[in-house]
Amino acid sequence: GGHPHMANATSFNNIDGADTAFMILATTFVFIQTPAMGIAQAGLLRKKNVLSMITQTMMGVCVGSLLFAAVGFSLLWGDTYGGVIGSPWSYPFLAGVSLNESTPKLGAD
């Protein structure tokens, strides 16, 4: 059993390099944005509270990552509810999703 919506490894040969570069760039911007928001918020606080604010924003990244693993992947790729959103119980905590099925084999011929 595997992920029903993901294609087999041989169909990953048509991955567009520009699309991949854009996704890497967008992901980089999001990961830069998070500590920047903590620094911006910390600039509005007194000196003794700066570390707490930065810690809170970084903990938000941790919680968000855990929530994506818990239900986010299922909402994106799970069994659909009317074609709008996936069931959060399709792949809880990425259950049944192998690394080989969810990542392309770049460079493989």
Coordinates of N, CA and C in Angstrom, one line a residue:
G1 N 0.8 -1.2 0.0 CA 0.0 0.0 0.0 C 0.9 1.2 0.0
G2 N 0.4 2.2 -0.6 CA 1.1 3.5 -0.6 C 0.2 4.6 -0.8
H3 N 0.8 5.7 -1.2 CA 0.0 6.9 -1.4 C -0.7 6.8 -2.7
P4 N -2.1 6.9 -2.7 CA -2.8 6.7 -4.0 C -2.7 7.8 -5.0
H5 N -2.4 9.0 -4.5 CA -2.4 10.2 -5.4 C -1.0 10.4 -6.0
M6 N 0.0 9.8 -5.4 CA 1.4 10.1 -5.8 C 1.7 9.0 -6.9
A7 N 2.4 9.5 -7.9 CA 2.7 8.6 -9.0 C 3.9 7.8 -8.7
N8 N 4.1 6.7 -9.5 CA 5.3 5.9 -9.2 C 6.6 6.6 -9.5
A9 N 7.7 6.1 -9.1 CA 9.0 6.8 -9.3 C 9.4 7.1 -10.7
T10 N 8.9 6.3 -11.7 CA 9.3 6.5 -13.0 C 8.6 7.8 -13.6
S11 N 7.5 8.2 -13.1 CA 6.9 9.4 -13.6 C 7.5 10.7 -13.1
F12 N 8.4 10.6 -12.2 CA 9.1 11.8 -11.7 C 10.2 12.3 -12.7
N13 N 10.3 11.7 -13.8 CA 11.3 12.1 -14.8 C 11.0 13.4 -15.4
N14 N 9.7 13.8 -15.4 CA 9.3 15.1 -16.0 C 9.1 16.2 -15.1
I15 N 9.9 16.3 -14.0 CA 9.9 17.4 -13.0 C 10.6 18.5 -13.7
D16 N 9.9 19.7 -13.7 CA 10.5 20.9 -14.3 C 11.5 21.6 -13.3
G17 N 12.7 21.8 -13.7 CA 13.7 22.5 -12.9 C 13.3 23.8 -12.4
A18 N 12.5 24.6 -13.2 CA 12.1 25.9 -12.8 C 11.1 25.9 -11.7
D19 N 10.2 24.9 -11.8 CA 9.2 24.7 -10.7 C 9.8 24.3 -9.4
T20 N 10.8 23.4 -9.5 CA 11.5 23.0 -8.3 C 12.3 24.2 -7.7
A21 N 13.0 25.0 -8.5 CA 13.7 26.1 -8.0 C 12.8 27.2 -7.4
F22 N 11.6 27.4 -8.0 CA 10.6 28.3 -7.4 C 10.2 27.8 -6.0
M23 N 9.9 26.5 -5.9 CA 9.4 26.0 -4.6 C 10.5 26.1 -3.5
I24 N 11.8 25.9 -3.9 CA 12.9 26.0 -3.0 C 13.0 27.5 -2.6
L25 N 12.9 28.4 -3.5 CA 13.0 29.8 -3.2 C 11.8 30.2 -2.3
A26 N 10.6 29.8 -2.6 CA 9.5 30.2 -1.7 C 9.6 29.6 -0.3
T27 N 10.1 28.4 -0.2 CA 10.3 27.8 1.1 C 11.4 28.5 1.9
T28 N 12.4 28.9 1.2 CA 13.5 29.7 1.8 C 12.9 31.0 2.4
F29 N 12.1 31.7 1.6 CA 11.5 32.9 2.1 C 10.6 32.7 3.3
V30 N 9.9 31.7 3.3 CA 9.0 31.4 4.5 C 9.9 31.1 5.7
F31 N 11.0 30.4 5.6 CA 11.8 30.1 6.7 C 12.6 31.3 7.2
I32 N 12.9 32.2 6.3 CA 13.5 33.5 6.7 C 12.5 34.4 7.3
Q33 N 11.3 34.4 6.9 CA 10.2 35.2 7.4 C 9.9 35.0 8.9
T34 N 10.0 33.8 9.3 CA 9.6 33.4 10.7 C 10.6 34.1 11.7
P35 N 11.9 33.9 11.7 CA 12.7 34.6 12.7 C 12.7 36.2 12.4
A36 N 12.4 36.6 11.2 CA 12.3 38.0 11.0 C 11.1 38.6 11.7
M37 N 10.0 37.9 11.7 CA 8.8 38.3 12.4 C 9.1 38.4 13.9
G38 N 9.9 37.4 14.4 CA 10.2 37.4 15.9 C 11.1 38.6 16.2
I39 N 12.0 39.0 15.3 CA 12.9 40.1 15.5 C 12.1 41.4 15.4
A40 N 11.1 41.5 14.5 CA 10.3 42.7 14.4 C 9.4 42.9 15.6
Q41 N 8.9 41.8 16.1 CA 8.0 41.9 17.3 C 8.9 42.2 18.5
A42 N 10.1 41.6 18.6 CA 11.0 41.9 19.7 C 11.4 43.4 19.7
G43 N 11.5 44.0 18.6 CA 11.8 45.4 18.5 C 10.8 46.3 19.2
L44 N 9.6 45.8 19.4 CA 8.5 46.6 20.1 C 8.5 46.3 21.6
L45 N 9.4 45.4 22.1 CA 9.4 45.0 23.5 C 10.5 45.6 24.2
R46 N 10.5 45.5 25.5 CA 11.6 45.8 26.4 C 12.7 44.8 26.2
K47 N 13.9 45.1 26.6 CA 15.1 44.3 26.4 C 14.9 42.9 27.1
K48 N 14.3 42.9 28.2 CA 14.2 41.6 29.0 C 13.2 40.6 28.3
N49 N 12.4 41.1 27.4 CA 11.4 40.2 26.8 C 11.7 39.7 25.4
V50 N 12.9 40.2 24.9 CA 13.2 39.9 23.5 C 13.4 38.4 23.3
L51 N 14.2 37.7 24.1 CA 14.5 36.3 24.0 C 13.2 35.5 24.0
S52 N 12.3 35.9 24.9 CA 11.0 35.2 25.0 C 10.2 35.3 23.7
M53 N 10.2 36.5 23.1 CA 9.4 36.7 21.9 C 10.0 35.8 20.7
I54 N 11.4 35.8 20.6 CA 12.0 35.0 19.5 C 11.7 33.5 19.8
T55 N 11.8 33.1 21.0 CA 11.5 31.7 21.4 C 10.1 31.4 21.0
Q56 N 9.2 32.3 21.3 CA 7.8 32.0 20.9 C 7.6 31.8 19.4
T57 N 8.2 32.7 18.6 CA 8.0 32.6 17.2 C 8.7 31.3 16.7
M58 N 9.8 30.9 17.2 CA 10.4 29.6 16.8 C 9.6 28.4 17.2
M59 N 9.0 28.5 18.4 CA 8.1 27.4 18.8 C 6.9 27.3 17.9
G60 N 6.5 28.4 17.4 CA 5.4 28.4 16.4 C 5.8 27.6 15.2
V61 N 7.0 27.6 14.7 CA 7.5 26.8 13.6 C 7.5 25.4 14.0
C62 N 7.9 25.0 15.2 CA 7.8 23.6 15.7 C 6.4 23.1 15.7
V63 N 5.5 23.9 16.3 CA 4.1 23.4 16.4 C 3.5 23.3 15.0
G64 N 3.8 24.3 14.2 CA 3.3 24.2 12.8 C 3.8 23.0 12.1
S65 N 5.0 22.6 12.2 CA 5.6 21.4 11.6 C 4.9 20.2 12.1
L66 N 4.7 20.1 13.4 CA 4.0 18.9 14.0 C 2.6 18.8 13.5
L67 N 1.9 20.0 13.4 CA 0.5 19.9 12.9 C 0.5 19.5 11.5
F68 N 1.4 19.9 10.7 CA 1.5 19.5 9.3 C 1.6 18.0 9.2
A69 N 2.5 17.4 10.0 CA 2.7 16.0 10.0 C 1.5 15.3 10.5
A70 N 0.8 15.9 11.5 CA -0.3 15.2 12.1 C -1.5 15.2 11.2
V71 N -1.9 16.3 10.6 CA -3.1 16.4 9.8 C -2.9 17.2 8.5
G72 N -1.9 18.0 8.4 CA -1.8 18.8 7.2 C -1.6 18.0 5.9
F73 N -0.7 17.0 5.9 CA -0.5 16.2 4.8 C -1.8 15.5 4.3
S74 N -2.6 15.1 5.3 CA -3.8 14.4 5.0 C -4.8 15.4 4.4
L75 N -4.8 16.6 4.9 CA -5.7 17.6 4.3 C -5.4 18.0 2.9
L76 N -4.1 17.9 2.5 CA -3.7 18.1 1.2 C -3.9 16.9 0.3
W77 N -3.5 15.7 0.7 CA -3.5 14.6 -0.2 C -4.4 13.5 0.2
G78 N -5.2 13.6 1.3 CA -6.1 12.5 1.8 C -7.3 12.4 0.9
D79 N -8.1 11.4 1.3 CA -9.4 11.1 0.7 C -10.2 12.4 0.7
T80 N -10.8 12.8 -0.4 CA -11.4 14.1 -0.5 C -12.8 14.1 0.0
Y81 N -13.2 15.3 0.5 CA -14.6 15.7 0.9 C -15.1 16.6 -0.1
G82 N -15.8 16.1 -1.1 CA -16.4 17.0 -2.1 C -15.4 17.7 -3.0
G83 N -14.2 17.1 -3.1 CA -13.2 17.7 -4.0 C -12.5 19.0 -3.5
V84 N -12.8 19.4 -2.2 CA -12.3 20.6 -1.7 C -11.2 20.4 -0.7
I85 N -11.3 19.5 0.2 CA -10.3 19.3 1.2 C -10.2 17.8 1.5
G86 N -9.1 17.4 2.0 CA -8.9 15.9 2.3 C -9.3 15.6 3.7
S87 N -9.5 14.3 3.9 CA -9.8 13.9 5.3 C -8.6 13.9 6.1
P88 N -8.7 14.5 7.3 CA -7.5 14.5 8.2 C -7.1 13.2 8.8
W89 N -8.0 12.2 8.6 CA -7.7 10.8 9.1 C -7.1 9.9 8.0
S90 N -6.8 10.4 6.8 CA -6.3 9.5 5.8 C -4.9 9.1 6.1
Y91 N -4.0 10.0 6.5 CA -2.6 9.8 6.7 C -2.2 10.5 8.0
P92 N -2.7 10.1 9.2 CA -2.3 10.8 10.4 C -0.9 10.6 10.7
F93 N -0.1 11.6 11.0 CA 1.3 11.5 11.3 C 2.1 10.8 10.2
L94 N 1.6 11.1 9.0 CA 2.2 10.5 7.7 C 2.2 9.0 7.7
A95 N 1.3 8.4 8.4 CA 1.1 6.9 8.4 C 0.8 6.4 7.0
G96 N 1.6 5.4 6.6 CA 1.4 4.8 5.2 C 2.0 5.6 4.1
V97 N 2.8 6.6 4.4 CA 3.5 7.4 3.3 C 5.0 7.1 3.5
S98 N 5.5 6.4 2.5 CA 7.0 6.1 2.6 C 7.8 7.2 1.9
L99 N 9.0 7.3 2.3 CA 9.9 8.3 1.8 C 10.1 8.1 0.3
N100 N 10.2 6.9 -0.2 CA 10.4 6.6 -1.6 C 9.2 7.1 -2.4
E101 N 8.0 7.0 -1.9 CA 6.8 7.4 -2.7 C 6.6 8.9 -2.7
S102 N 7.1 9.6 -1.7 CA 6.8 11.0 -1.5 C 7.9 11.9 -2.0
T103 N 9.0 11.4 -2.4 CA 10.1 12.2 -2.9 C 10.5 11.7 -4.3
P104 N 10.8 12.6 -5.2 CA 11.3 12.2 -6.5 C 12.7 11.6 -6.5
K105 N 13.0 10.7 -7.4 CA 14.3 10.2 -7.5 C 15.1 11.1 -8.5
L106 N 15.5 12.2 -8.1 CA 16.2 13.1 -9.1 C 17.5 12.5 -9.5
G107 N 17.8 12.7 -10.7 CA 19.1 12.2 -11.3 C 19.0 10.7 -11.7
A108 N 17.9 10.0 -11.4 CA 17.8 8.6 -11.8 C 17.3 8.6 -13.3
D109 N 17.9 7.7 -14.0 CA 17.5 7.6 -15.4 C 16.5 6.5 -15.6

